[in-house]
Coordinates of C-alpha atoms in Angstrom, one line a residue:
X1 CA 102.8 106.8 104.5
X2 CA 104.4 105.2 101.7
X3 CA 106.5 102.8 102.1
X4 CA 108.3 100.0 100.5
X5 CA 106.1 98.0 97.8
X6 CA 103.1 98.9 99.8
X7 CA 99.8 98.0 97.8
X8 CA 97.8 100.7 96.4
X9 CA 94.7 100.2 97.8
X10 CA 96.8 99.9 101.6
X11 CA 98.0 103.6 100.4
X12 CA 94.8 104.8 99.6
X13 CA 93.1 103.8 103.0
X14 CA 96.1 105.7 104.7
X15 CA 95.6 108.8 102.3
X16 CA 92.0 109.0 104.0
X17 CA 92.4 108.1 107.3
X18 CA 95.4 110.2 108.1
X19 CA 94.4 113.1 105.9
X20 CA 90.6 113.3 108.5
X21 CA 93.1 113.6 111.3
X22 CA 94.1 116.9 113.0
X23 CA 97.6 118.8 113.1
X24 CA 98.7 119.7 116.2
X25 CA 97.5 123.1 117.4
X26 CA 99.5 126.1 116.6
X27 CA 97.8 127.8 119.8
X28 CA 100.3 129.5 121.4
X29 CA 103.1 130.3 118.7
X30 CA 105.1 133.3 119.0
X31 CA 105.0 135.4 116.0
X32 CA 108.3 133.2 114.1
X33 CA 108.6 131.3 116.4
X34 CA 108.4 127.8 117.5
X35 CA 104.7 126.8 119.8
X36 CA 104.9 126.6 123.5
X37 CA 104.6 123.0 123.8
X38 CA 107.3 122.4 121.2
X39 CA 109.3 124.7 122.4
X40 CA 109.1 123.3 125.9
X41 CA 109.7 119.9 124.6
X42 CA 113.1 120.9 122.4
X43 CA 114.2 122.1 125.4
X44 CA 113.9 118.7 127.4
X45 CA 115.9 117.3 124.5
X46 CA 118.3 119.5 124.0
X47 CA 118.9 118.6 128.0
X48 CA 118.9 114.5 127.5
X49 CA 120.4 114.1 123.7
X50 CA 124.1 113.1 123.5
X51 CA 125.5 114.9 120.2
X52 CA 126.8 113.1 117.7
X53 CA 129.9 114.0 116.6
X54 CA 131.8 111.5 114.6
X55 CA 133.9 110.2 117.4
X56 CA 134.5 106.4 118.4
X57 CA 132.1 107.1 121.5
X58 CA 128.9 108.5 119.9
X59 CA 127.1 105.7 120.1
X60 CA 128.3 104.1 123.4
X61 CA 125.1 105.1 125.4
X62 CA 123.0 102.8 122.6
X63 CA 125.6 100.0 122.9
X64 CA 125.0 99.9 126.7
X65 CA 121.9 99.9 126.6
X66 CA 121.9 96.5 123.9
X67 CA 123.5 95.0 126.7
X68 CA 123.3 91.3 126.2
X69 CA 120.2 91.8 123.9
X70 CA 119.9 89.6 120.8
X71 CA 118.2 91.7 118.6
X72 CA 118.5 95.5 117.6
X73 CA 116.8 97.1 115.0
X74 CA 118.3 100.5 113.0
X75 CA 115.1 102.5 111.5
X76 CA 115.0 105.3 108.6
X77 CA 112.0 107.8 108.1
X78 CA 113.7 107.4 104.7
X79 CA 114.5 104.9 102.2
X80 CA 117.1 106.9 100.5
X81 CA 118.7 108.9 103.2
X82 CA 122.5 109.0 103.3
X83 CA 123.0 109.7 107.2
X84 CA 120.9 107.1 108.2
X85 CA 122.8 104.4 106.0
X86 CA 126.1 105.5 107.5
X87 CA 125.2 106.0 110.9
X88 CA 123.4 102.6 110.9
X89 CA 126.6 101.0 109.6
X90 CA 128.9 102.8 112.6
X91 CA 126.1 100.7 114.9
X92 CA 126.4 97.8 112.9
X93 CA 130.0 97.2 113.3
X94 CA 130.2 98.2 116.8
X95 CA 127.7 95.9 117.2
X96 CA 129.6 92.8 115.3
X97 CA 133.2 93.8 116.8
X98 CA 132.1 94.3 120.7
X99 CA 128.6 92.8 121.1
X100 CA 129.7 89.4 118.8
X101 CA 126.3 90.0 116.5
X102 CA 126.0 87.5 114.0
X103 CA 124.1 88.5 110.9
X104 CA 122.7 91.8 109.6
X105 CA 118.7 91.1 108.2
X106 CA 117.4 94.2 105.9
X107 CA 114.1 94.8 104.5
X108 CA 115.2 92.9 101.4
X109 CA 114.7 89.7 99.5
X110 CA 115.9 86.6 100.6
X111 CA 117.6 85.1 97.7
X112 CA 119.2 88.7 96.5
X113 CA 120.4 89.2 99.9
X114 CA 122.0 85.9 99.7
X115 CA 124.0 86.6 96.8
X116 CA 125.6 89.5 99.1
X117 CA 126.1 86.6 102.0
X118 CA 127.8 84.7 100.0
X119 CA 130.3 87.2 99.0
X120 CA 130.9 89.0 102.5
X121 CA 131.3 85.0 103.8
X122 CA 134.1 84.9 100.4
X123 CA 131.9 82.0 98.9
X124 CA 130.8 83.9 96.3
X125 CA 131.5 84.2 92.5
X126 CA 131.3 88.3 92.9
X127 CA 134.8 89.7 92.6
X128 CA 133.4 92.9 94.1
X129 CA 130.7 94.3 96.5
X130 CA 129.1 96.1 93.6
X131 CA 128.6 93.4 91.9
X132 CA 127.0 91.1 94.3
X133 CA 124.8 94.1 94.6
X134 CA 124.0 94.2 90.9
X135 CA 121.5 91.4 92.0
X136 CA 119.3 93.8 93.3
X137 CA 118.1 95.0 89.9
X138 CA 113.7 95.9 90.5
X139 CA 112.0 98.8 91.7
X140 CA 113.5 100.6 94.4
X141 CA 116.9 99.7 92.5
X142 CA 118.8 102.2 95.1
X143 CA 117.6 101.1 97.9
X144 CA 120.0 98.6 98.8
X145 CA 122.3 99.1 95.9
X146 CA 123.8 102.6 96.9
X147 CA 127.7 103.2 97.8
X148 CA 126.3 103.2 101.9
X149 CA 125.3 99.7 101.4
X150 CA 128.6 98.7 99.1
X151 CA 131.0 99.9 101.9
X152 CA 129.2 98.0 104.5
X153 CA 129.2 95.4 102.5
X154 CA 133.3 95.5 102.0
X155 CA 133.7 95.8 105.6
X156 CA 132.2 92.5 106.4
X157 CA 133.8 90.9 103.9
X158 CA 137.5 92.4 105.1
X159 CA 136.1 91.7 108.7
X160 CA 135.3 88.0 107.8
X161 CA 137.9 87.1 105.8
X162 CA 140.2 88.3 109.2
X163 CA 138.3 86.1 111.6
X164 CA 140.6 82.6 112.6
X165 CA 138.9 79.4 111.1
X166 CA 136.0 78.1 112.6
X167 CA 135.0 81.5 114.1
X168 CA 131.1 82.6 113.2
X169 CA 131.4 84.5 109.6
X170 CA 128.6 87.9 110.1
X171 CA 126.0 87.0 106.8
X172 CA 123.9 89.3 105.2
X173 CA 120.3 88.0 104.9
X174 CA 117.1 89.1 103.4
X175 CA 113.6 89.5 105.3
X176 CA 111.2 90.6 103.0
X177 CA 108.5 88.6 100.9
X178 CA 108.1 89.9 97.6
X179 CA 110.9 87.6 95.6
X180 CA 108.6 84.4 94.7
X181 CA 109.7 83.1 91.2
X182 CA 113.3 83.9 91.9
X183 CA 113.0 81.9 95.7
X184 CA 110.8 79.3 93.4
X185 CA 113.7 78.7 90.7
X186 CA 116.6 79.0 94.4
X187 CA 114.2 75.6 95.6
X188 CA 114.4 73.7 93.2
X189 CA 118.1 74.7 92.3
X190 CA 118.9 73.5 95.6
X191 CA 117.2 70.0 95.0
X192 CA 118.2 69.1 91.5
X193 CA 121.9 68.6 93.5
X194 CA 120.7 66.8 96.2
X195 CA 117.4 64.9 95.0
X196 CA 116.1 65.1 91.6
X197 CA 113.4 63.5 92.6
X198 CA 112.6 65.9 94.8
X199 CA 113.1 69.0 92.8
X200 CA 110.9 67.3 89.7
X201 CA 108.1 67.6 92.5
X202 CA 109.0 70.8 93.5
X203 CA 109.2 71.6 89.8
X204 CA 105.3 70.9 89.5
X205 CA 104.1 72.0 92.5
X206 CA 105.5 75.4 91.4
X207 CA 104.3 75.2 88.2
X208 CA 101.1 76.4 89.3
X209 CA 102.5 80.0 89.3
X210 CA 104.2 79.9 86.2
X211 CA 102.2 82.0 83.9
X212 CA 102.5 85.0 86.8
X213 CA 106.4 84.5 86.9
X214 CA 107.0 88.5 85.8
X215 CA 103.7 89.7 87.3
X216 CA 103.0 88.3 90.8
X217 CA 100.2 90.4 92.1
X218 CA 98.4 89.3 88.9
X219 CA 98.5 86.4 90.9
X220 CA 96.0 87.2 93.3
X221 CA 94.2 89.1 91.2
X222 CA 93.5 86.1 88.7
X223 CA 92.4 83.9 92.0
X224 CA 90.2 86.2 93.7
X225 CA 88.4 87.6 89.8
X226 CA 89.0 85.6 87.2
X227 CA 88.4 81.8 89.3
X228 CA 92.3 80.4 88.4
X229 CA 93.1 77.8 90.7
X230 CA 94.8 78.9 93.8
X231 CA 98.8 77.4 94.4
X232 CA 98.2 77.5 98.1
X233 CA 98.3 74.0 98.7
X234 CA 101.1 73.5 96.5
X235 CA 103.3 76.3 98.0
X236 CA 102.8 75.2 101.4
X237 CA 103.1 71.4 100.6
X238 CA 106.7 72.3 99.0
X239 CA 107.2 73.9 102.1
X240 CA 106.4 70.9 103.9
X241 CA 108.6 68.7 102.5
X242 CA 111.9 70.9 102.4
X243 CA 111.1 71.6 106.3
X244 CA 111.5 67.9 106.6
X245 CA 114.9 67.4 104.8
X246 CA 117.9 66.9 106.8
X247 CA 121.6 67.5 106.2
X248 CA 124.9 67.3 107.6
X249 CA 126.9 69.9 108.6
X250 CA 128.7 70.6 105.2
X251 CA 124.8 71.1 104.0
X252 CA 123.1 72.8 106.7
X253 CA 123.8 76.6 105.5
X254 CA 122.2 75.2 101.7
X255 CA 120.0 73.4 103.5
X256 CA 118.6 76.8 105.7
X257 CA 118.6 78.5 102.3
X258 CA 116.2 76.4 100.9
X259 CA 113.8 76.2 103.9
X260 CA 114.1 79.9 103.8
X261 CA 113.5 80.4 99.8
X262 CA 110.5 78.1 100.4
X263 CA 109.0 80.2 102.8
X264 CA 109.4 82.9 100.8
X265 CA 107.4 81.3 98.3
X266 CA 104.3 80.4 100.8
X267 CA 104.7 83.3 102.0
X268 CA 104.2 85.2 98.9
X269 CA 101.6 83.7 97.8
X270 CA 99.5 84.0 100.7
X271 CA 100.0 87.7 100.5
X272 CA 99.4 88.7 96.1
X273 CA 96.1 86.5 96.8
X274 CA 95.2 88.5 99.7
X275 CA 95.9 91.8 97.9
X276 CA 92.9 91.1 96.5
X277 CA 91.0 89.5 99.3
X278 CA 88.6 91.6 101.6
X279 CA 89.4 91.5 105.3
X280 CA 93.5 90.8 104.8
X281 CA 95.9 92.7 106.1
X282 CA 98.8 92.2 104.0
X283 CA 101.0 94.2 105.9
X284 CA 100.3 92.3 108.7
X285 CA 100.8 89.2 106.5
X286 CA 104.6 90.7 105.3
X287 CA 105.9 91.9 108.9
X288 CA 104.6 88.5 110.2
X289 CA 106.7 87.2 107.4
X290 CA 109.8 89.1 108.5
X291 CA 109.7 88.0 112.2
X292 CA 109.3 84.9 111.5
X293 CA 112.5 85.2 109.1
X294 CA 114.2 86.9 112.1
X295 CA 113.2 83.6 114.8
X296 CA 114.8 81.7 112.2
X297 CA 118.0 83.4 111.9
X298 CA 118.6 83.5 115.5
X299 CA 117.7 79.5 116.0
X300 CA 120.5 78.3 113.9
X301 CA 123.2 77.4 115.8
X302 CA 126.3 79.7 115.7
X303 CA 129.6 77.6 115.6
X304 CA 131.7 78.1 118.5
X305 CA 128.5 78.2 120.9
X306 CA 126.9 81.1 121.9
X307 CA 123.7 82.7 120.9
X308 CA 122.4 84.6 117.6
X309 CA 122.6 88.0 117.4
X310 CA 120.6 90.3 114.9
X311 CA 120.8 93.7 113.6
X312 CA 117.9 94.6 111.4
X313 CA 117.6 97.1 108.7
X314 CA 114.3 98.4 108.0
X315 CA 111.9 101.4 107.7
X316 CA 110.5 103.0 111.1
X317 CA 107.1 101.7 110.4
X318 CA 108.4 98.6 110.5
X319 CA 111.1 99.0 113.3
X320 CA 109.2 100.8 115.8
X321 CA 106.5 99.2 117.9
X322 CA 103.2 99.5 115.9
X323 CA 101.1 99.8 119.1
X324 CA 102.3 103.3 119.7
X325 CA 101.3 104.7 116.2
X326 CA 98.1 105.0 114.1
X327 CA 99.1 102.0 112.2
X328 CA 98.1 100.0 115.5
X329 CA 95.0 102.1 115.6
X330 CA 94.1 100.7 112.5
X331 CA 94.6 97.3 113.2
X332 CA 98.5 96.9 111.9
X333 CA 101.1 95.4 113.6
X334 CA 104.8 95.3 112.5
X335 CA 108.5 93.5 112.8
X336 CA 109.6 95.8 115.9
X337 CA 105.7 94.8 118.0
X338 CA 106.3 91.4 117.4
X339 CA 110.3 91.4 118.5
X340 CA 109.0 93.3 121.3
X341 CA 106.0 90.5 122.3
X342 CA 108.6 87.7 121.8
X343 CA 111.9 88.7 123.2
X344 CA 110.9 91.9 125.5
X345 CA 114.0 94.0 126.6
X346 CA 116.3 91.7 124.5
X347 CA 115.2 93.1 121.3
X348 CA 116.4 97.0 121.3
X349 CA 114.3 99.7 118.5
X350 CA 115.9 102.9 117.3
X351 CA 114.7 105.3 115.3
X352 CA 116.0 107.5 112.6
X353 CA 114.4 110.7 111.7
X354 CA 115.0 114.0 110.1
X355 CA 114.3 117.8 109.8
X356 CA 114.8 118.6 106.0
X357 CA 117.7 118.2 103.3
X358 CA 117.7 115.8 100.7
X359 CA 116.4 112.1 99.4
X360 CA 116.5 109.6 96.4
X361 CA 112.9 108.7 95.7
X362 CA 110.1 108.9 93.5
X363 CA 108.0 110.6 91.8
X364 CA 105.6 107.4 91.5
X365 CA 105.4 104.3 91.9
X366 CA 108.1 102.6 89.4
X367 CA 109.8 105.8 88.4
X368 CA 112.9 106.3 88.4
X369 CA 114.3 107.2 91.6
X370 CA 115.7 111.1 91.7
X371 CA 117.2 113.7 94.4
X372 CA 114.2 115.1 95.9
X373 CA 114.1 117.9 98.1
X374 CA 112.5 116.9 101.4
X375 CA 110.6 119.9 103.3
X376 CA 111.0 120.8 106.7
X377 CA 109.2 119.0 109.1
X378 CA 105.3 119.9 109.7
X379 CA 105.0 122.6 112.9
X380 CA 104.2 120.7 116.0
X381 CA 105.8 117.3 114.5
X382 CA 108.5 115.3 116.1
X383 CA 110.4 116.1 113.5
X384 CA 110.3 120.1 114.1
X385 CA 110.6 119.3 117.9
X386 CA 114.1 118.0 117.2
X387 CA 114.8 120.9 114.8
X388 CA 113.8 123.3 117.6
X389 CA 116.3 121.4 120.1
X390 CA 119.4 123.2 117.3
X391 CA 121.9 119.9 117.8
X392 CA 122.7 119.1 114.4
X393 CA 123.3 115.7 115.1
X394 CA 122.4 113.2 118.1
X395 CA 121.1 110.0 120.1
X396 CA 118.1 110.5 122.5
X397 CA 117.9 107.2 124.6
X398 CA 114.0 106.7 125.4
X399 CA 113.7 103.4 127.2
X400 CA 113.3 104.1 131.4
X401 CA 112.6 107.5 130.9
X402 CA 111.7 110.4 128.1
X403 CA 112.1 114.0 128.1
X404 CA 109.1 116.4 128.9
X405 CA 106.7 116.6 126.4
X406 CA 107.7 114.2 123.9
X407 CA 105.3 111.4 126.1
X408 CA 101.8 112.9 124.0
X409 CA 100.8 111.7 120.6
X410 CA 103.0 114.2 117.5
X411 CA 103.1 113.6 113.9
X412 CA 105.5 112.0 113.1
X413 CA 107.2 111.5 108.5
X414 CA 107.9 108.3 107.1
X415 CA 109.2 108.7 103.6
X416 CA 109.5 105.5 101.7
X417 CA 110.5 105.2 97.8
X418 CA 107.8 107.4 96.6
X419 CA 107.8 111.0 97.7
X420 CA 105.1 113.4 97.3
X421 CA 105.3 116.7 98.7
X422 CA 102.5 118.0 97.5
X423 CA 100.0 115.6 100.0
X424 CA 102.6 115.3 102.2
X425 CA 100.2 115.6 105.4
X426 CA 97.8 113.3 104.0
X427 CA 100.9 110.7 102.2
X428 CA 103.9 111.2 104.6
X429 CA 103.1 111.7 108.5
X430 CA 100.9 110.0 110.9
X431 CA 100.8 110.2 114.6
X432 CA 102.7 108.2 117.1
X433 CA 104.1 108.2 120.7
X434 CA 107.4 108.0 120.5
X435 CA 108.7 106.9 123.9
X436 CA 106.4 103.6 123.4
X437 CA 107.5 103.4 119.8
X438 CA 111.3 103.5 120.7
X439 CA 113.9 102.8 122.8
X440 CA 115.8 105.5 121.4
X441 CA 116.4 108.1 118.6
X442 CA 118.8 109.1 116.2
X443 CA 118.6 112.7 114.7
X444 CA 120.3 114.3 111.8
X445 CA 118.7 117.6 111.0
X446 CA 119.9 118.0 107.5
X447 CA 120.4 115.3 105.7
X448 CA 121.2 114.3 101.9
X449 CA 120.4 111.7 99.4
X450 CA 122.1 108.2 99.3
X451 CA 124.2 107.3 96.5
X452 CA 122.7 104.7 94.1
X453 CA 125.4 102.6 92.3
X454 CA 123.1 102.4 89.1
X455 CA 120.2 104.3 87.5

């Protein structure tokens, strides 16, 4: 199960653990044919699956049941899917035109993301979409910077610039850990125009990292083997003193941009140094990162009144509720079990999967990110349950009630920037329950690769 920047020996563990695990029996299979059991179970959701066709509607059974909830989060088994990107935007607007969400948060740096938020809000320098995209430049460089992304992108900004004066602007924010020199250089950028004072300390306290400015995890690796001094103290004492700033209105978005960036920054370093650290989890220490991004988002106040509302962007290990999955077996938890834990039925998860098609990946970790072919889903998987069900396209609400047979533990793919086919058991799927994992699903059995703006 590789996913996005996930550490190598994280990938390793999962290589072994999943690959001592059994595939569902094929007892029962009729000669080219589908098992009983999945059979049975395609045919429950064929029965409860609304197809999707392209029409306004298709998803008006998800936006009822969002409700008056204050978080949803869109999945992908994929991080280079095109269908999944598209059909997450069609949510995503519906969501900001009739449900009055406030901010979209993807599995993303903060301060890249916040190029893109100041564009879509039109206080940007970036003329065009593209090129406040263009600030996402490292390793998966198509993940966010695709021609999916760009058009969502331009339809906030056209949607924004629309809105009557004082009305809340949708942003465009960033809740992943991974950016710590460039949120580093965003602190103390902030401070040298409000205090330079203040950003000559911050200056020093971050110059404790500086020698690890293009290499991070070597970071941790120094600390934990080599005896350099840890920047612990310094990171979270930087963070201690921005928390405590105030500002006035005209300052409080810069303002929750620093706090944020600094954050970042603690947050980073706590997880390069435990990369290297027996007994961390550092997935655990990212996704705790994220929600705590996400409670963030949704404290500041909204002008006008009224509550914030979040859509997230993120992988299904991260969306869907760890608890249901071998992840939670093996002691991981995840973004989508802690919205659950803290907001309950306000915060809505939805899944994204596939059968076979197409997907911009790689070969290996840092390689350049090509068309792959993606395989038809393992026999007895979710995946090939859904293929069985022969809707190209749908929605399968989950919360109150699933169909037949999709209640028992399945395998289930997650595909993240690196794809390899040839361990695809052992790299790719792991087993889940989906009706605890979700409160609903979106199918496309063949889907293609996204379109990446550069190479």
């Amino acid at each position: 199960m590789v996913t996005t920047r996930s550490p190598v020996r994280r990938h390793l563990l999962l290589v072994l653990l999943l690959a001592a695990g059994c595939a569902p029996a094929a007892a029962g299979r009729p000669p080219g044919g589908a098992d009983v059991a999945t059979a049975g179970a395609a045919a429950a959701v064929r029965s409860a699956a609304v197809p999707l066709t392209g029409a306004p509607g298709d998803y008006d059974p998800l936006l009822e049941m969002v409700g008056d909830a204050r978080v949803v989060l869109l999945g992908e088994s994929t991080h280079g899917t095109h269908e999944f990107y598209r059909e997450r935007a069609r949510v995503t607007r519906r969501l900001v035109e009739e449900k009055g969400f406030t901010a979209v948060a993807v599995e993303g740096d903060w301060p890249r993301a916040a190029r893109v938020d100041r564009h879509v809000r039109g206080t940007g320098a970036d003329r065009t979409a593209a090129q406040a995209l263009s600030a996402f430049t490292g390793f998966p460089v198509w993940m966010w910077r695709n021609a999916e992304v760009r058009e969502l992108v331009e339809w906030m900004r056209g949607h924004n610039a629309g809105l009557p004066a004082g009305a809340p602007r949708v942003g465009f924010h960033g809740l992943d850990v991974y950016s710590l020199a460039l949120s580093a250089d965003e602190v103390v950028r902030y401070l040298e125009g409000v205090d330079p004072a203040a950003a000559e300390r911050a200056r020093g306290r971050y110059a404790c990292f500086r020698r690890f400015r293009d290499e991070p995890q070597g970071y941790g690796q120094a600390v934990e083997f080599d005896d350099a001094p840890s920047c612990e103290a310094q990171a979270a004492e930087q963070l201690r003193e921005v928390e405590a700033r105030t500002a006035d209105a005209a300052g409080r978005a810069a303002l929750f941009d620093a706090r944020r960036n600094a954050a970042v920054v603690a947050g980073a370093e706590a997880y390069y140094r435990g990369m290297f650290q027996r007994g961390v989890n550092t997935w655990n220490l990212r996704d705790r990162h994220m929600i705590a991004t996400l409670e963030a988002l949704l404290a500041e106040p909204v002008p006008g009144g009224g509550p914030a509302r979040v859509v997230v962007w993120a992988h299904n290990t991260h969306v869907g509720d760890a608890r249901a999955t071998h992840m939670g077996d093996l002691g991981e938890l995840n973004l989508g079990q802690l919205a659950r834990e803290r907001y309950g039925a306000d915060a809505v998860l939805v899944g994204f999967t596939t059968y076979d098609g197409t997907v911009m990946a790689a070969r290996e970790w840092g390689a350049p990110g090509e068309r792959r072919t993606v395989r038809p889903a393992l026999p007895g998987s979710f995946g090939a349950v859904f293929h069985e069900a022969a809707l190209p396209a749908f929605l399968l609400p989950l919360r109150g009630g699933a169909p037949a047979g999709l209640g028992e533990r399945r395998l289930q793919r997650a595909i993240g920037v690196v794809y390899m086919p040839a361990t695809e058991r052992a790299s790719h799927y792991f087993h889940a329950r989906l009706p605890e994992q979700f409160d609903a699903v979106v199918h496309w059995d063949r889907t293609r690769a996204v379109q990446p703006l550069a190479r």
